[in-house]
C-alpha positions as CSV (number, residue, x, y, z in Angstrom):
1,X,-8.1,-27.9,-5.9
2,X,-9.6,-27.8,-2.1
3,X,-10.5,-24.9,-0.2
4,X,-7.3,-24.9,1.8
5,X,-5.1,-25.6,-1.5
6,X,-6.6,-22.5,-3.1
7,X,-6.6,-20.0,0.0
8,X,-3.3,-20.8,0.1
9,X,-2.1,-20.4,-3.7
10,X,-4.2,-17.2,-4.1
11,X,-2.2,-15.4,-0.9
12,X,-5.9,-15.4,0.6
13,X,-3.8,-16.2,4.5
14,X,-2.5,-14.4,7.2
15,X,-3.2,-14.8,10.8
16,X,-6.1,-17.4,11.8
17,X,-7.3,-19.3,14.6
18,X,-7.6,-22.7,12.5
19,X,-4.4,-24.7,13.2
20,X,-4.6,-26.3,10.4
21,X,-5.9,-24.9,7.0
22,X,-7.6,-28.1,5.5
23,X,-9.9,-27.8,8.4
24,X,-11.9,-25.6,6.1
25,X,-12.4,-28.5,3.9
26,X,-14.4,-30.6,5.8
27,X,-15.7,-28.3,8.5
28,X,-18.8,-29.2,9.8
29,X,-20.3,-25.7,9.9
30,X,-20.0,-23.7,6.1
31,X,-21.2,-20.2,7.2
32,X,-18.7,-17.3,7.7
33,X,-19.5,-13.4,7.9
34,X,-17.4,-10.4,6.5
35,X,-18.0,-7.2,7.1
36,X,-17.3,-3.4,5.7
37,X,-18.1,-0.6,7.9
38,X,-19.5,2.4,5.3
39,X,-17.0,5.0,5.9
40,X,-17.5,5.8,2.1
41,X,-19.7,5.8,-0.4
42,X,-17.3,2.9,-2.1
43,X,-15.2,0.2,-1.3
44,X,-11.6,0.3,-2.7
45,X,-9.9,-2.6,-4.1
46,X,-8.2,-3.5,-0.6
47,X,-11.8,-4.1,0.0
48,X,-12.1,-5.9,-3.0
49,X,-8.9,-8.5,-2.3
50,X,-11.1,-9.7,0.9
51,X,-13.8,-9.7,-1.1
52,X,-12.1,-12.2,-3.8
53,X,-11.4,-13.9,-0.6
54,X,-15.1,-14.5,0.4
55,X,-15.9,-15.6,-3.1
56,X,-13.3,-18.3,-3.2
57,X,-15.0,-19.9,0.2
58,X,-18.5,-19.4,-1.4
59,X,-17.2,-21.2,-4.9
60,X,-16.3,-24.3,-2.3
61,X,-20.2,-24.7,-0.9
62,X,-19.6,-22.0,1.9
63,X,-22.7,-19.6,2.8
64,X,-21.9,-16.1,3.4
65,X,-23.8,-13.5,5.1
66,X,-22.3,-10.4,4.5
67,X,-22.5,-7.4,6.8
68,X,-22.5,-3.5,6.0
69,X,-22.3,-1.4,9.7
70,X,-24.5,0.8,10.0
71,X,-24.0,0.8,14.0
72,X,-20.1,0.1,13.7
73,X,-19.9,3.0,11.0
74,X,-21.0,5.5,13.5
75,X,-18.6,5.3,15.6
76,X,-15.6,4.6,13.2
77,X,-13.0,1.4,13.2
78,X,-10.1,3.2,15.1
79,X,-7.0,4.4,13.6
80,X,-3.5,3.7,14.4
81,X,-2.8,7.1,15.0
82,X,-5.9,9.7,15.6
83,X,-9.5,9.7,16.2
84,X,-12.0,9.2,13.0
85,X,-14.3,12.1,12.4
86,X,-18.3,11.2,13.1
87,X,-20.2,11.0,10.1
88,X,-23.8,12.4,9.5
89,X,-26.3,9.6,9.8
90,X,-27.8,10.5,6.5
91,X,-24.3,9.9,5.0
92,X,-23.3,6.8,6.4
93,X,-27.1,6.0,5.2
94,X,-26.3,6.6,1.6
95,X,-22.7,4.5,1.9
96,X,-24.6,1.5,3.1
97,X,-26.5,1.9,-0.1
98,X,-24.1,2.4,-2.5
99,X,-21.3,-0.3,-0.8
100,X,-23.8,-2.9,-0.6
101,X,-24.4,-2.9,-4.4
102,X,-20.8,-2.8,-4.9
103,X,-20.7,-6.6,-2.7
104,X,-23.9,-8.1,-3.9
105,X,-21.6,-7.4,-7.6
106,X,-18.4,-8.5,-6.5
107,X,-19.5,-11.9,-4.8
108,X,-22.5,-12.9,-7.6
109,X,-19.1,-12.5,-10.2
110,X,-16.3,-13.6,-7.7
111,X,-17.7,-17.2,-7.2
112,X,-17.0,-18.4,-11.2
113,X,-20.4,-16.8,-12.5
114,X,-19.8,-13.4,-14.1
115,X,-22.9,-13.8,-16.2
116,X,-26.2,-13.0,-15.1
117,X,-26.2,-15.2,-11.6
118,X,-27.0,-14.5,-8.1
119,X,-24.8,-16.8,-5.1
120,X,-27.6,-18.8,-3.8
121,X,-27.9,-18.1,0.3
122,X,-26.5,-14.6,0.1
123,X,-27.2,-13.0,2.9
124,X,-27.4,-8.8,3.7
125,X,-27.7,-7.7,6.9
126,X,-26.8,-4.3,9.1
127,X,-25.6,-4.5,12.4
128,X,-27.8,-1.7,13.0
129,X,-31.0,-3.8,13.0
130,X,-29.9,-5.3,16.0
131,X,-27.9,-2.2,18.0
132,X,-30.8,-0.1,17.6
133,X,-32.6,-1.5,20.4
134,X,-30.0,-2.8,22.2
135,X,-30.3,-0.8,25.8
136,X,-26.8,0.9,27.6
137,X,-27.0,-1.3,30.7
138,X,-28.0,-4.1,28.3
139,X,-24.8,-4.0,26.6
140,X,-22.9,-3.4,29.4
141,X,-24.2,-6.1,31.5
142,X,-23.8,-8.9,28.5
143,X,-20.9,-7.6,27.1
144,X,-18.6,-5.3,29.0
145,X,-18.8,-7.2,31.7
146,X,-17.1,-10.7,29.7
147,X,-13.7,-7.9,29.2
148,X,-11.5,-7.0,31.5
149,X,-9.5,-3.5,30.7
150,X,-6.5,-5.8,30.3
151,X,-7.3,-7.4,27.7
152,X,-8.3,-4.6,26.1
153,X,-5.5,-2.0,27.0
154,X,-3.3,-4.8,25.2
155,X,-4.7,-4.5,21.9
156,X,-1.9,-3.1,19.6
157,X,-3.8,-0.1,18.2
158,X,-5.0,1.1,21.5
159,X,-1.3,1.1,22.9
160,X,0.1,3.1,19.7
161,X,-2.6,5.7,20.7
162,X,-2.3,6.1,24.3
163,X,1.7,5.3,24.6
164,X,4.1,7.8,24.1
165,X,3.6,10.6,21.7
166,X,-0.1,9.1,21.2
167,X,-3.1,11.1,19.9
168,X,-5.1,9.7,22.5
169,X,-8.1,7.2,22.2
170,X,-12.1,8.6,22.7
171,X,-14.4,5.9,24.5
172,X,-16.4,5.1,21.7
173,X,-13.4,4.2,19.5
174,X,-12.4,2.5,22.7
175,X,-15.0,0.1,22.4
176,X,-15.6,-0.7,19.2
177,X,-14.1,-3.8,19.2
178,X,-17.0,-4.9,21.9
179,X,-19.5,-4.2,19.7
180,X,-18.1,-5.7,16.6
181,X,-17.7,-8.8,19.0
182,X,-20.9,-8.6,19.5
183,X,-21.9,-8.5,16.0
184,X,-19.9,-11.9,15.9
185,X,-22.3,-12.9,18.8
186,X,-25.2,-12.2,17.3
187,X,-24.5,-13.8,14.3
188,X,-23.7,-17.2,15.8
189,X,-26.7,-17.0,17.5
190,X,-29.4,-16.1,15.0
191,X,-27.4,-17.3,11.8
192,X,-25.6,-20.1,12.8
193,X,-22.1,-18.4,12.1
194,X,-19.1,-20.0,13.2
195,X,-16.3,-18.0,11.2
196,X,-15.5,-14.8,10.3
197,X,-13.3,-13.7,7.5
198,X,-11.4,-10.2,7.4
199,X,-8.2,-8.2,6.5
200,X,-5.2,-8.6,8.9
201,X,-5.8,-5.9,10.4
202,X,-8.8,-6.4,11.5
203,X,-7.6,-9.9,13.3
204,X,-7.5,-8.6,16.9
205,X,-11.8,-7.0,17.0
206,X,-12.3,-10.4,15.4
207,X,-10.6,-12.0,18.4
208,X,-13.3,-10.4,20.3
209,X,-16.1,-12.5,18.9
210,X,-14.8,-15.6,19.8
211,X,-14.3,-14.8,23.5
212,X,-18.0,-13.8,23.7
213,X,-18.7,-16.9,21.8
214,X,-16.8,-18.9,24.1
215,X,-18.0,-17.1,27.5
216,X,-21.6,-16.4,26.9
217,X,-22.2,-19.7,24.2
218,X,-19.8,-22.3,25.8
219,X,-18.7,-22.9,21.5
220,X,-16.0,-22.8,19.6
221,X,-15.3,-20.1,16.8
222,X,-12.8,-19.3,14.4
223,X,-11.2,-16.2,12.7
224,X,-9.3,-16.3,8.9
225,X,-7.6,-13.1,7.7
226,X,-5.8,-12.6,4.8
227,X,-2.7,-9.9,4.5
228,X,-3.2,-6.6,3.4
229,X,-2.2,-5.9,-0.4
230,X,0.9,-3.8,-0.7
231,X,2.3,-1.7,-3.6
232,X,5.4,-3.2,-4.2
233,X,6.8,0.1,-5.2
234,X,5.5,2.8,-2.9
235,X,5.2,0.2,-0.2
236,X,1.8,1.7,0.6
237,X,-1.5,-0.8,1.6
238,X,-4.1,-1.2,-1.1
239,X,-6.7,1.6,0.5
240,X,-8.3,4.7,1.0
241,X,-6.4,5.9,4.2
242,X,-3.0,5.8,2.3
243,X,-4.5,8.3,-0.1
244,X,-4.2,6.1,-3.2
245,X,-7.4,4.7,-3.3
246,X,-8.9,2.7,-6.6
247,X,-12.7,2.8,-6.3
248,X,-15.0,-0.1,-7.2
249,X,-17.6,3.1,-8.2
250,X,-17.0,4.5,-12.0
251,X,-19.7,7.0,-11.4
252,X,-19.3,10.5,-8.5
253,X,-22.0,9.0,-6.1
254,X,-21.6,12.5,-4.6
255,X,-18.2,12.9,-3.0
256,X,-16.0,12.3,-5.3
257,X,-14.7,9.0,-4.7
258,X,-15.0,6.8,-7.7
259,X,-12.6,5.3,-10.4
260,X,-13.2,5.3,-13.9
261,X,-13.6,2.1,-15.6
262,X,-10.9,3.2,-18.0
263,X,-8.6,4.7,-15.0
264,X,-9.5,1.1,-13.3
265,X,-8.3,-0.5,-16.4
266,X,-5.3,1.5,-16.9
267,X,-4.4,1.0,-13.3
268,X,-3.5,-2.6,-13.4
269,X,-2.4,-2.3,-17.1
270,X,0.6,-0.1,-14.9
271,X,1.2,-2.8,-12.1
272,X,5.5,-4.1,-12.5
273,X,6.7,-7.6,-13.6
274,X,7.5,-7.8,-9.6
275,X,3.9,-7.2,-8.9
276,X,1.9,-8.6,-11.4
277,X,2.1,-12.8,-10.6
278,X,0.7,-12.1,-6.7
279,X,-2.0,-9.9,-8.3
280,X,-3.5,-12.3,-10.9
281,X,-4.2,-14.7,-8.1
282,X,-5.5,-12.7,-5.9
283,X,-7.8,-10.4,-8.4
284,X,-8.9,-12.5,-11.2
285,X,-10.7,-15.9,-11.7
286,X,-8.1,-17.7,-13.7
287,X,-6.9,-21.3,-12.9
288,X,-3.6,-21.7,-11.6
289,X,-2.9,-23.8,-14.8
290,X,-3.9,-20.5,-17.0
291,X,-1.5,-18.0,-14.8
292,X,1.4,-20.2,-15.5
293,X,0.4,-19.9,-18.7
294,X,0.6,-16.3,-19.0
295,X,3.2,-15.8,-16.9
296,X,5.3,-18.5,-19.4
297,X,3.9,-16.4,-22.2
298,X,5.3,-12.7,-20.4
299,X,8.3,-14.1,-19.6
300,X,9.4,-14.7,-23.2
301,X,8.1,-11.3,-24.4
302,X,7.9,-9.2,-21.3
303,X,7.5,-6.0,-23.8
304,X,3.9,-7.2,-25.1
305,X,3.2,-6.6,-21.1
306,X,0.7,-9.8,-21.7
307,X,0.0,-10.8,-18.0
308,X,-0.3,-7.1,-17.0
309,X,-3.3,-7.4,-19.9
310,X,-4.7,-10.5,-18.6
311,X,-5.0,-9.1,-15.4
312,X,-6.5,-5.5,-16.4
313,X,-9.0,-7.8,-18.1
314,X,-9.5,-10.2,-15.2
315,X,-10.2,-7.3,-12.4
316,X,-12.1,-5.4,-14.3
317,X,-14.5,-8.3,-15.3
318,X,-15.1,-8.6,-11.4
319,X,-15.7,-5.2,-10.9
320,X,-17.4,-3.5,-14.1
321,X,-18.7,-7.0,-16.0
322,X,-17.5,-8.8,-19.0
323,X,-18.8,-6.3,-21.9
324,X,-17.2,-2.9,-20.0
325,X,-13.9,-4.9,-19.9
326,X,-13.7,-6.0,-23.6
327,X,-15.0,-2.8,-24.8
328,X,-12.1,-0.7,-22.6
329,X,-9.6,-3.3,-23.7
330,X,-10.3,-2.4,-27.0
331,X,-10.3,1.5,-26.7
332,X,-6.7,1.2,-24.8
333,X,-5.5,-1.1,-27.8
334,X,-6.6,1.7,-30.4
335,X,-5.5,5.0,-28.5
336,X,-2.2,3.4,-27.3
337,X,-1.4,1.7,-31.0
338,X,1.3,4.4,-32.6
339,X,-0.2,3.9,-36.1
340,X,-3.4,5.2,-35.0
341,X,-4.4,8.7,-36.2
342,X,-6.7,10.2,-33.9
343,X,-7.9,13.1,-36.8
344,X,-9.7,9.7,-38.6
345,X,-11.7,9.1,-35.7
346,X,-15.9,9.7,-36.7
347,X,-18.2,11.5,-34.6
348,X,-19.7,8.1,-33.7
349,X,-16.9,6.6,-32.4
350,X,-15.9,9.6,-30.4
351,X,-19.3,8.9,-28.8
352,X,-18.7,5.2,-27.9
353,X,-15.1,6.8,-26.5
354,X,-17.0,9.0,-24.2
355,X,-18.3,6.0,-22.4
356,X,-15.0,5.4,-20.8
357,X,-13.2,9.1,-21.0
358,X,-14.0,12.1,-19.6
359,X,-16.1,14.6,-22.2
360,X,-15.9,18.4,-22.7
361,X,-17.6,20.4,-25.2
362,X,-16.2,22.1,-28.0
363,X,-15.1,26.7,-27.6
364,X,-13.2,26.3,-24.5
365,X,-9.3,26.6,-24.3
366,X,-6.6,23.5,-23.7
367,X,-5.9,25.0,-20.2
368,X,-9.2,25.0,-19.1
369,X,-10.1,21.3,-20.5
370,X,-7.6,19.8,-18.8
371,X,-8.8,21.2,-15.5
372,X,-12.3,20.3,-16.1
373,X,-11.4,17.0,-17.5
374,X,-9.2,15.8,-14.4
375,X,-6.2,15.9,-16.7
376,X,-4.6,18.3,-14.6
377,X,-5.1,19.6,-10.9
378,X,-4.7,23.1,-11.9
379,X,-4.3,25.8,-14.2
380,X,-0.6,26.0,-13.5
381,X,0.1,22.9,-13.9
382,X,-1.8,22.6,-17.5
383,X,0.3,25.4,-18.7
384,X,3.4,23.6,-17.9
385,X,2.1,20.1,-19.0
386,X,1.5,22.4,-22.4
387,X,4.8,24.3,-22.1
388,X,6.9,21.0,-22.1
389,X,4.9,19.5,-24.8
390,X,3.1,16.5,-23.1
391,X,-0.4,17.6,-24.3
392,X,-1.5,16.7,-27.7
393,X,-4.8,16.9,-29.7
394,X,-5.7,14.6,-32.1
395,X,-1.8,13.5,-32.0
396,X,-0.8,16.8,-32.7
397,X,1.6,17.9,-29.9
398,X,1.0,21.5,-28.7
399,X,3.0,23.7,-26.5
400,X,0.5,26.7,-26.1
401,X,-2.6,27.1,-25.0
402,X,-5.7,27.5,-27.9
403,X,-9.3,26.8,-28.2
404,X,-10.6,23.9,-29.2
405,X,-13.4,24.3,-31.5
406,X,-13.1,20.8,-33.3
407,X,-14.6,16.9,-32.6
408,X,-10.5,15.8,-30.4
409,X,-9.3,13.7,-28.5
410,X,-7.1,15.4,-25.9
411,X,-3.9,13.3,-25.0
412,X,-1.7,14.1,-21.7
413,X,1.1,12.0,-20.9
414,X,1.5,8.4,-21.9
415,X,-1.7,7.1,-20.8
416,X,-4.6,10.3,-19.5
417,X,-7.0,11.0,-22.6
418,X,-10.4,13.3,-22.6
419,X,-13.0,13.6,-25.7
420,X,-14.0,17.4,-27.0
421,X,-17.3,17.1,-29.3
């Protein structure tokens, strides 16, 4: 399958400046540049779909260089509908840390080698190794000066925030799409970079690169997007600004964002029938011969949920390696199997479950475990959980609160678990 076949199959296209897609298969130039701005100290997996994305060009001999912005992030990629809050620089210096870990991962795995490989030519760089010297009048000379205010008053996010009813727009969000052109610029002048990948909605401050390409380089450059992942139920985009973010982090970097690998696992385990077809292609390495496949094989026993499975498995061999997938496949297959009997369970294998569930220690009372576990958000709410009998321990169904003095597994609901020892 060529580039442009497997852009296409996987869902990896939206708007683009290429008229036509097998372009990419025999373009002369294979460099592109994406870029994640570190507004957290994780990416979420609508960062990861464009991510998957990347590592499908780099699997067909493209070179990426991947950016982290440490100038664009402080100043903040602007909302459709209010201004970002400026983040301390000693914040958005741990992000870039931790986010570009989380893209060296992804991209070393997404390109067909999970195992113990690094993507030959893969470039790191911060935009703020170049902004930091880069005078006022400099930038305004070069840059601001190859924009007119119409083109920019145009731009779709700037006329939702200054048109009727509209939060209004600060100058420095006002111009960030100059300086991510500029990164665009810079690029194609010091790495040779032709074309830059992103999210749809990040199309239009692509735009922006290739007019400065074309106006200060006299060359041709090219944008691809692909389209934002939605939930086919809630209708909501894949990411953190909808509020129903999935981390790529299992582990509290310090603000709380992060997704347990067994959370991670469980959440694609829970993605519909309608969903799950567009979601194996888009986050998971199998060939379109194997997805038909399982898709043949769900079809004809849709209860054994076996292409939700595959692609709990798939994503979270991206994300958390091969071993962390197997092994949290195999604890969901024990605690969700009705013949198992959770009293049975040794103190050793209570320990390997506290790997991938949340751990308490034994004295304190079922209300308070839940709390402290995540289980629930509040006390309340744990005593109703309790009340209505949807908290067990060690399969044991409850509808008080007690202490817990013995080696449990907690149960809430169908699918939340927690370990007392």
């Amino acid at each position: 399958m060529k580039l442009s076949e497997e852009l296409i199959y996987r869902g990896f296209m939206a708007e683009t400046t290429i008229k036509d897609p097998a372009e990419l298969d025999t373009r002369e130039s294979k460099k592109f540049y994406w870029g994640a701005d570190p507004s957290a100290d994780s990416l979420t997996i609508g960062n990861l779909a464009a991510l998957m994305m990347c590592a499908c060009f780099v699997r067909h001999g493209y070179e990426p260089v991947l950016l982290v912005g440490g100038a664009t992030g402080q100043i903040g990629d602007p909302k459709e509908n209010a201004e970002r809050d400026l983040k301390p620089l000693e914040e958005i210096e741990h992000n870039k840390k931790c986010i570009k870990e989380q893209i060296e991962r992804v991209i070393n795995s997404g390109d067909g080698n999970v195992k113990d490989h690094t993507t030959p030519g893969l470039n790191m760089v911060d935009n703020l190794d170049w902004f930091k010297n880069l005078g006022y009048l400099e930038f305004l000379r070069e840059i601001g000066k190859n924009f007119s205010m119409t083109q920019l008053l145009d731009r779709q996010f700037v006329q939702n925030r200054i048109g009727d009813g509209g939060s209004g727009i600060s100058y420095a969000e006002f111009s960030y799409t100059l300086i991510q052109g500029y990164d665009f610029l810079h690029l194609f002048r010091e790495y040779g970079v032709s074309l830059q990948l992103c999210g749809a909605d990040q199309y239009g401050n692509c735009t922006s690169g290739i007019h400065l390409i074309k106006r200060l380089e006299n060359a041709d450059a090219d944008v691809w997007s692909t389209p934002l992942v939605i939930d086919p139920v809630t209708k909501k985009k894949f990411g953190k600004s909808e509020g129903n973010a999935v981390w790529l982090t299992a582990t509290d970097n310090g603000s709380g964002n992060y997704t347990s690998i067994f959370d991670f696992y469980q959440f694609w385990m829970n993605q519909s029938d309608e969903a799950v077809e567009n979601l194996l292609k888009i986050y998971t390495l199998y060939q379109p011969e194997e997805i038909d496949e399982m898709l043949a094989r769900h079809h004809e026993h849709p209860e054994d949920r076996l292409a939700q499975k595959a692609l709990a498995r798939g994503a979270t061999t991206i994300v958390h390696g091969a071993g962390n997938a197997e092994a949290v496949e195999n604890l969901c297959e024990t605690l969700f199997n009705r013949e198992t009997d959770f009293s049975e369970f040794s103190e050793d294998e209570l320990t390997e479950f506290a790997a991938y569930l949340p751990v308490v220690a034994k004295g304190a009372n079922l209300v308070d475990i839940l709390v402290s576990t995540g289980l629930s958000e509040s006390k309340k709410k744990a005593r109703e959980f309790i009340s209505q009998g949807a908290v067990s321990i060690n399969g044991v169904k409850l509808v008080e609160d007690v202490a817990v003095n013995q080696i449990a597994i907690i149960k809430k609901g169908k699918n939340k678990f927690a370990i007392v020892k």
